[in-house]
N, CA and C atoms as an extended XYZ file, in Angstrom:
273
Properties=species:S:1:pos:R:3:atomname:S:1:resname:S:1:resid:I:1 pbc="F F F"
N         0.840       -1.151        0.000 N   MET     1
C         0.000        0.000        0.000 CA  MET     1
C         0.896        1.227        0.000 C   MET     1
N         0.653        2.136       -0.926 N   LYS     2
C         1.437        3.359       -0.989 CA  LYS     2
C         0.468        4.517       -1.150 C   LYS     2
N         0.706        5.556       -0.400 N   HIS     3
C        -0.109        6.748       -0.560 CA  HIS     3
C         0.686        7.961       -0.115 C   HIS     3
N         0.266        9.113       -0.580 N   GLU     4
C         0.927       10.366       -0.224 CA  GLU     4
C        -0.035       11.276        0.531 C   GLU     4
N        -1.138       10.729        1.017 N   SER     5
C        -2.156       11.497        1.707 CA  SER     5
C        -1.684       11.927        3.089 C   SER     5
N        -2.201       13.000        3.580 N   ARG     6
C        -1.952       13.446        4.946 CA  ARG     6
C        -3.087       12.975        5.864 C   ARG     6
N        -3.932       12.089        5.349 N   PHE     7
C        -5.041       11.542        6.114 CA  PHE     7
C        -4.783       10.065        6.381 C   PHE     7
N        -5.355        9.524        7.453 N   PRO     8
C        -5.170        8.093        7.742 CA  PRO     8
C        -5.734        7.223        6.618 C   PRO     8
N        -5.038        6.145        6.319 N   VAL     9
C        -5.480        5.179        5.316 CA  VAL     9
C        -5.532        3.807        5.977 C   VAL     9
N        -6.655        3.124        5.815 N   PHE    10
C        -6.816        1.786        6.372 CA  PHE    10
C        -6.723        0.750        5.268 C   PHE    10
N        -6.044       -0.350        5.549 N   TRP    11
C        -6.015       -1.523        4.680 CA  TRP    11
C        -6.620       -2.666        5.471 C   TRP    11
N        -7.557       -3.393        4.861 N   TYR    12
C        -8.208       -4.526        5.510 CA  TYR    12
C        -7.891       -5.805        4.743 C   TYR    12
N        -7.519       -6.849        5.465 N   SER    13
C        -7.335       -8.152        4.835 CA  SER    13
C        -8.712       -8.766        4.598 C   SER    13
N        -8.777       -9.755        3.736 N   PRO    14
C       -10.027      -10.521        3.651 CA  PRO    14
C       -10.262      -11.222        4.993 C   PRO    14
N       -11.515      -11.398        5.356 N   GLN    15
C       -11.820      -12.147        6.573 CA  GLN    15
C       -11.525      -13.626        6.318 C   GLN    15
N       -10.786      -14.241        7.240 N   GLN    16
C       -10.373      -15.627        7.078 CA  GLN    16
C       -11.070      -16.519        8.101 C   GLN    16
N       -11.474      -17.701        7.650 N   ASN    17
C       -12.107      -18.687        8.521 CA  ASN    17
C       -11.021      -19.413        9.322 C   ASN    17
N       -11.121      -19.366       10.643 N   ILE    18
C       -10.171      -20.092       11.503 CA  ILE    18
C       -10.904      -21.091       12.399 C   ILE    18
N       -12.170      -21.367       12.055 N   LEU    19
C       -12.977      -22.301       12.834 CA  LEU    19
C       -12.303      -23.674       12.863 C   LEU    19
N       -12.206      -24.262       14.016 N   GLY    20
C       -11.588      -25.573       14.158 CA  GLY    20
C       -10.101      -25.520       14.473 C   GLY    20
N        -9.510      -24.318       14.431 N   PHE    21
C        -8.097      -24.165       14.779 CA  PHE    21
C        -7.992      -23.621       16.196 C   PHE    21
N        -6.976      -24.031       16.912 N   GLN    22
C        -6.748      -23.590       18.278 CA  GLN    22
C        -5.475      -22.748       18.338 C   GLN    22
N        -5.480      -21.706       19.131 N   LYS    23
C        -4.296      -20.877       19.370 CA  LYS    23
C        -3.620      -20.435       18.068 C   LYS    23
N        -4.376      -19.749       17.229 N   VAL    24
C        -3.897      -19.293       15.922 CA  VAL    24
C        -2.795      -18.249       16.109 C   VAL    24
N        -1.756      -18.336       15.287 N   SER    25
C        -0.654      -17.364       15.266 CA  SER    25
C        -0.801      -16.464       14.051 C   SER    25
N        -0.401      -15.224       14.208 N   LEU    26
C        -0.490      -14.247       13.139 CA  LEU    26
C         0.828      -13.497       13.060 C   LEU    26
N         1.379      -13.397       11.854 N   SER    27
C         2.610      -12.655       11.634 CA  SER    27
C         2.383      -11.676       10.492 C   SER    27
N         2.775      -10.422       10.692 N   VAL    28
C         2.601       -9.382        9.682 CA  VAL    28
C         3.937       -8.668        9.504 C   VAL    28
N         4.388       -8.532        8.272 N   ASP    29
C         5.603       -7.791        7.948 CA  ASP    29
C         5.217       -6.541        7.163 C   ASP    29
N         5.679       -5.391        7.604 N   LEU    30
C         5.424       -4.115        6.941 CA  LEU    30
C         6.748       -3.450        6.640 C   LEU    30
N         6.776       -2.645        5.592 N   SER    31
C         8.008       -1.910        5.316 CA  SER    31
C         7.675       -0.539        4.760 C   SER    31
N         8.592        0.369        4.915 N   GLU    32
C         8.461        1.736        4.444 CA  GLU    32
C         9.579        1.999        3.449 C   GLU    32
N         9.237        2.547        2.307 N   PHE    33
C        10.235        2.935        1.327 CA  PHE    33
C        10.141        4.441        1.140 C   PHE    33
N        11.248        5.093        1.070 N   GLY    34
C        11.255        6.536        0.937 CA  GLY    34
C        11.637        7.171        2.249 C   GLY    34
N        11.183        8.385        2.441 N   THR    35
C        11.549        9.146        3.630 CA  THR    35
C        10.574        8.860        4.756 C   THR    35
N        11.086        8.363        5.854 N   LEU    36
C        10.278        8.124        7.040 CA  LEU    36
C        10.328        9.379        7.899 C   LEU    36
N         9.169        9.981        8.095 N   GLU    37
C         9.100       11.184        8.915 CA  GLU    37
C         8.765       10.804       10.353 C   GLU    37
N         9.073       11.686       11.284 N   SER    38
C         8.869       11.371       12.705 CA  SER    38
C         7.401       11.156       13.047 C   SER    38
N         6.480       11.643       12.219 N   THR    39
C         5.052       11.483       12.495 CA  THR    39
C         4.429       10.294       11.767 C   THR    39
N         5.198        9.570       10.944 N   ASP    40
C         4.684        8.401       10.232 CA  ASP    40
C         4.553        7.223       11.192 C   ASP    40
N         3.493        6.472       11.062 N   TYR    41
C         3.381        5.254       11.854 CA  TYR    41
C         2.409        4.263       11.223 C   TYR    41
N         2.534        3.018       11.634 N   TYR    42
C         1.621        1.940       11.279 CA  TYR    42
C         0.987        1.432       12.561 C   TYR    42
N        -0.263        1.037       12.494 N   LYS    43
C        -0.938        0.442       13.635 CA  LYS    43
C        -1.668       -0.796       13.129 C   LYS    43
N        -1.191       -1.967       13.530 N   VAL    44
C        -1.768       -3.232       13.090 CA  VAL    44
C        -2.738       -3.718       14.156 C   VAL    44
N        -3.955       -4.019       13.728 N   SER    45
C        -5.003       -4.486       14.621 CA  SER    45
C        -5.616       -5.760       14.067 C   SER    45
N        -6.262       -6.519       14.941 N   VAL    46
C        -6.899       -7.762       14.541 CA  VAL    46
C        -8.317       -7.804       15.115 C   VAL    46
N        -9.237       -8.331       14.317 N   SER    47
C       -10.625       -8.513       14.750 CA  SER    47
C       -10.927      -10.009       14.730 C   SER    47
N       -11.441      -10.513       15.836 N   ILE    48
C       -11.842      -11.916       15.933 CA  ILE    48
C       -13.367      -11.974       15.930 C   ILE    48
N       -13.921      -12.800       15.063 N   ASP    49
C       -15.372      -13.002       14.961 CA  ASP    49
C       -16.139      -11.703       14.720 C   ASP    49
N       -15.533      -10.774       13.978 N   GLY    50
C       -16.209       -9.522       13.642 CA  GLY    50
C       -16.295       -8.540       14.792 C   GLY    50
N       -15.576       -8.795       15.871 N   GLY    51
C       -15.595       -7.903       17.028 CA  GLY    51
C       -14.741       -6.677       16.816 C   GLY    51
N       -14.595       -5.917       17.873 N   ALA    52
C       -13.788       -4.699       17.829 CA  ALA    52
C       -12.340       -5.033       17.486 C   ALA    52
N       -11.679       -4.134       16.774 N   TYR    53
C       -10.269       -4.328       16.434 CA  TYR    53
C        -9.409       -4.070       17.662 C   TYR    53
N        -8.449       -4.956       17.888 N   GLN    54
C        -7.496       -4.823       18.987 CA  GLN    54
C        -6.112       -4.599       18.400 C   GLN    54
N        -5.435       -3.564       18.869 N   ASN    55
C        -4.075       -3.288       18.447 CA  ASN    55
C        -3.195       -4.466       18.863 C   ASN    55
N        -2.374       -4.968       17.956 N   ILE    56
C        -1.512       -6.113       18.275 CA  ILE    56
C        -0.628       -5.793       19.473 C   ILE    56
N        -0.153       -4.560       19.594 N   ASN    57
C         0.676       -4.192       20.755 CA  ASN    57
C        -0.097       -4.343       22.063 C   ASN    57
N        -1.405       -4.094       22.043 N   ASP    58
C        -2.233       -4.237       23.238 CA  ASP    58
C        -2.414       -5.692       23.637 C   ASP    58
N        -2.092       -6.609       22.730 N   LEU    59
C        -2.184       -8.039       23.023 CA  LEU    59
C        -0.881       -8.549       23.621 C   LEU    59
N         0.008       -7.632       23.973 N   GLY    60
C         1.246       -7.991       24.658 CA  GLY    60
C         2.424       -8.279       23.753 C   GLY    60
N         2.331       -7.881       22.493 N   VAL    61
C         3.405       -8.178       21.535 CA  VAL    61
C         3.951       -6.874       20.959 C   VAL    61
N         5.198       -6.519       21.259 N   PRO    62
C         5.757       -5.290       20.691 CA  PRO    62
C         6.105       -5.466       19.215 C   PRO    62
N         6.012       -4.378       18.471 N   MET    63
C         6.471       -4.386       17.090 CA  MET    63
C         7.986       -4.268       17.091 C   MET    63
N         8.640       -4.983       16.193 N   VAL    64
C        10.093       -4.902       16.058 CA  VAL    64
C        10.383       -4.081       14.810 C   VAL    64
N        11.048       -2.950       14.996 N   ILE    65
C        11.314       -2.034       13.884 CA  ILE    65
C        12.810       -1.800       13.777 C   ILE    65
N        13.354       -1.928       12.551 N   ASN    66
C        14.768       -1.610       12.364 CA  ASN    66
C        14.897       -0.253       11.678 C   ASN    66
N        16.115        0.175       11.402 N   TYR    67
C        16.326        1.512       10.859 CA  TYR    67
C        15.837        1.696        9.428 C   TYR    67
N        15.616        0.616        8.695 N   ASP    68
C        15.038        0.720        7.350 CA  ASP    68
C        13.527        0.701        7.410 C   ASP    68
N        12.966        0.741        8.604 N   PHE    69
C        11.542        0.643        8.881 CA  PHE    69
C        10.938       -0.593        8.235 C   PHE    69
N        11.457       -1.705        8.656 N   ILE    70
C        10.825       -2.985        8.368 CA  ILE    70
C        10.253       -3.453        9.691 C   ILE    70
N         8.962       -3.631        9.726 N   CYS    71
C         8.265       -3.922       10.972 CA  CYS    71
C         7.766       -5.362       10.948 C   CYS    71
N         8.062       -6.092       11.991 N   ASN    72
C         7.595       -7.460       12.135 CA  ASN    72
C         6.669       -7.513       13.334 C   ASN    72
N         5.424       -7.903       13.108 N   CYS    73
C         4.428       -8.014       14.167 CA  CYS    73
C         4.012       -9.475       14.276 C   CYS    73
N         3.928       -9.980       15.486 N   PHE    74
C         3.578      -11.373       15.688 CA  PHE    74
C         2.724      -11.498       16.936 C   PHE    74
N         1.678      -12.274       16.853 N   VAL    75
C         0.833      -12.568       18.009 CA  VAL    75
C         0.364      -14.018       17.875 C   VAL    75
N         0.176      -14.686       18.996 N   SER    76
C        -0.299      -16.078       18.966 CA  SER    76
C        -1.353      -16.273       20.044 C   SER    76
N        -1.976      -17.429       20.021 N   GLY    77
C        -2.992      -17.761       21.011 CA  GLY    77
C        -4.365      -17.206       20.691 C   GLY    77
N        -4.601      -16.845       19.425 N   LEU    78
C        -5.899      -16.299       19.026 CA  LEU    78
C        -6.888      -17.437       18.778 C   LEU    78
N        -8.115      -17.278       19.253 N   ASN    79
C        -9.156      -18.297       19.065 CA  ASN    79
C       -10.437      -17.628       18.605 C   ASN    79
N       -11.167      -18.291       17.729 N   GLY    80
C       -12.441      -17.781       17.240 CA  GLY    80
C       -12.830      -18.491       15.962 C   GLY    80
N       -13.823      -17.939       15.273 N   SER    81
C       -14.295      -18.514       14.014 CA  SER    81
C       -13.710      -17.802       12.800 C   SER    81
N       -13.525      -16.459       12.923 N   THR    82
C       -12.968      -15.683       11.816 CA  THR    82
C       -11.946      -14.689       12.354 C   THR    82
N       -11.048      -14.268       11.468 N   ILE    83
C       -10.030      -13.277       11.821 CA  ILE    83
C        -9.875      -12.315       10.646 C   ILE    83
N        -9.660      -11.055       10.963 N   GLN    84
C        -9.399      -10.041        9.940 CA  GLN    84
C        -8.341       -9.087       10.477 C   GLN    84
N        -7.408       -8.697        9.612 N   ILE    85
C        -6.335       -7.778        9.969 CA  ILE    85
C        -6.660       -6.402        9.407 C   ILE    85
N        -6.368       -5.385       10.192 N   ARG    86
C        -6.517       -3.998        9.738 CA  ARG    86
C        -5.195       -3.286       10.002 C   ARG    86
N        -4.735       -2.539        9.018 N   ASN    87
C        -3.518       -1.735        9.178 CA  ASN    87
C        -3.863       -0.267        8.953 C   ASN    87
N        -3.512        0.559        9.907 N   LEU    88
C        -3.651        1.999        9.781 CA  LEU    88
C        -2.299        2.559        9.394 C   LEU    88
N        -2.250        3.251        8.264 N   ASP    89
C        -1.031        3.890        7.784 CA  ASP    89
C        -1.244        5.386        7.894 C   ASP    89
N        -0.551        5.995        8.809 N   GLU    90
C        -0.690        7.433        9.064 CA  GLU    90
C         0.539        8.145        8.572 C   GLU    90
N         0.387        9.063        7.676 N   LYS    91
C         1.509        9.828        7.123 CA  LYS    91
C         1.461       11.234        7.626 C   LYS    91
């Protein structure tokens, strides 16, 4: 996803069926190309069974970011029938 907007942009994954799976793990890799400004950020959230989106960091998992702004997000132990990922890209 690339944009030059000064407004928040959301990206949504397709909703995935996880019914019958236990303790689902989720890994998301994000990267930034170009100039990273001090106000730029990504916020990765997950929705289980169509519920409210929860920030992955709030689930106890810190984002790992290097100087090239490659972000690795990982969370495990998710249970439900469906899962959807939402990414907020704020420029």
